[in-house]
Amino acid sequence: MSLFLRLSFPGFLLPLALVLSFLFLCHGGTTSTFVRNVQKGITMPLDSDVFSVPSGYNAPQQVHITQGDLVGKAVIISWITEDEPGSNTVRYWSANSKQKKNLAKGEVVTYRFFNYSSGFIHHTTLNNLEYNTKYYYEVGLGNTTRQFWFMTPPEIGPDVPYTFGLIGDLGQSYDSNKTLSHYELNPKNGQTVLFVGDLSYAENFPYDVNLRRDTWGRFVERSVAYQPWIWTVGNHEIDFAPEIGETEPFKPYSNRYYTPYKASQSTSPFWYSIKRASAHIIVLASYSAYGKYTPQNQWFEQEILKVNRTETPWLIVVMHAPWYNSYNYHYMEGETMRVMYEPWFVEYKVDVVFAGHVHAYERTERVSNIAYNVVNGICTPVKDLLAPVYITIGDGGNVGRLATNMTEPQPEYSAFRESSFGHAIFDIKNRTHAHFSWHRNQDGYSIEADYLWFFNRFWHPVDDSTPHVSH
Ligand SMILES: *[C@@H]1O[C@H](CO)[C@@H](O)[C@H](O)[C@H]1NC(C)=O
Ligand SMILES: *[C@@H]1O[C@H](CO)[C@@H](O)[C@H](O)[C@H]1NC(C)=O
Ligand SMILES: *[C@@H]1O[C@H](CO)[C@@H](O)[C@H](O)[C@H]1NC(C)=O
Ligand SMILES: *[C@@H]1O[C@H](CO)[C@@H](O)[C@H](O)[C@H]1NC(C)=O
Ligand SMILES: *[C@@H]1O[C@H](CO)[C@@H](O)[C@H](O)[C@H]1NC(C)=O
Ligand SMILES: *[C@@H]1O[C@H](CO)[C@@H](O)[C@H](O)[C@H]1NC(C)=O
Ligand SMILES: [Fe+2]
């Protein structure tokens, strides 16, 4: 009915519309009544097992990988050495041709932040890999060498199944470790993480700010050295600190985390796109200029036209600040970007938007709010089957604090919300179906605390909202 109202709105229906929108506003989705264990949010101390420094002279640490090109045939390998620059070369070979070892050479960078000097940060791209192949790789050649492995994705195609993990606002609290452990142990076996921003929360630790970037790098290595994490920039990556003379935004982040932005003709590492299996993933930057005519805006308006749903049926957008959020935290912070970009998302039938920032979980109905034109007063979200579902997955653990204060009554656009830490899985089956599940940390690894069968907006654009079943 609301969809009908948005599309055609004869004046004589106005009183009816007002009654309906009143009903619409007052019948929200589900606010979970799950009672989580009350835990004190505690940051893991510096001597925690997850932060241990690998032994050996100049041993590579904080090893992490991400996609290195547009289509998944390249991988960027990054690692840090502390004693000396050491080698930038990665040795690698596919599991089915052990004798043929390849070498790839990269670069090393360093940065200073206030009185902190970074280690030697290496970035090396492995190109022209085979699809769907296990590769071993070694870093630290010449001194302490460490070996890891990863799987390349299958070749891009419309019905290629693929499983994405979703983690946001992770931080380095005990809750963060629980989230990562649950992701690793989830039997759905996430193959690549879409990380929705806010990595280490390092600036919460005065004067050891960048040491806490190093501890975070060591903490997540156990996952990100073996599968790509697709990076999105969050507000905790800005590091704008004029009070200590640090005025170059994103300095630590951009030295530590490389992205394959040039492959999608982007001019900045903070917004870019990749294709992987049957998905086209657009990463947007909530904290870089995005208004009309800005570099990000120009790039986006070109990029959205390039999406080919015959090749990659699933169109996923990732950003940090959510547009639809019904918590009393960061409320409406995504609003200016929503106003700018939402008409594009509806027109080009984005399937799902993942965001973080709010330290809780929330899933919306398919809604849009694009009819407003300054004078017409039509400014309420309406059900819209062409619109994406918006998912806030900023519940990774941060510094152990949850967003618990919600707007009441629950707005109609909000299908399900809960203040618990957790992670999610977006499991693409084929061009029409993907299964989404949210997993709270208090449950066993395989429990779906919330889920939705997504129907693809291009290939199967029928209503996929379901009455919620609480678990
Ligand atoms: C580290 O590796 C370099 C290059 O192979 C070598 O010259 C150096 O002696 C090594 N240092 C140690 C302490 O092993
Ligand atoms: C973090 O989780 C891992 C895996 O569950 C566990 O082995 C480790 O002891 C935990 N560390 C801390 C500090 O909680
Ligand atoms: C940086 O400065 C702070 C505050 O003056 C001090 O506590 C800290 O030890 C310094 N760190 C280094 C590496 O010099
Ligand atoms: C879209 O992808 C399909 C399958 O790869 C291809 O046949 C088609 O030419 C592409 N369309 C455009 C406009 O590039
Ligand atoms: C929740 O947030 C609202 C709006 O900011 C505020 O008025 C209210 O006092 C908060 N409630 C609690 C329990 O903090
Ligand atoms: C796509 O996957 C869904 C869920 O597994 C399945 O029900 C459906 O039959 C599949 N469609 C095709 C064309 O295979
Ligand atoms: Fe944030």
Short mmCIF file of C-alpha atoms in Angstrom, two decimals, residues 16 61 151 153 262 354 364 409 413 443 450 456:
data_model
loop_
_atom_site.label_atom_id
_atom_site.label_comp_id
_atom_site.label_asym_id
_atom_site.label_seq_id
_atom_site.Cartn_x
_atom_site.Cartn_y
_atom_site.Cartn_z
CA LEU A 16 -6.56 8.15 3.62
CA GLN A 61 53.74 -9.38 11.97
CA MET A 151 42.03 -19.28 -1.61
CA PRO A 153 37.63 -16.77 -5.48
CA LYS A 262 42.83 2.17 -9.10
CA PHE A 354 25.88 -2.81 5.04
CA THR A 364 15.38 -2.64 7.88
CA PRO A 409 8.26 3.51 19.15
CA TYR A 413 11.31 0.90 8.54
CA ASP A 443 24.72 -18.16 21.17
CA ASP A 450 18.01 -13.11 12.86
CA ASN A 456 17.77 -10.46 -5.89
#
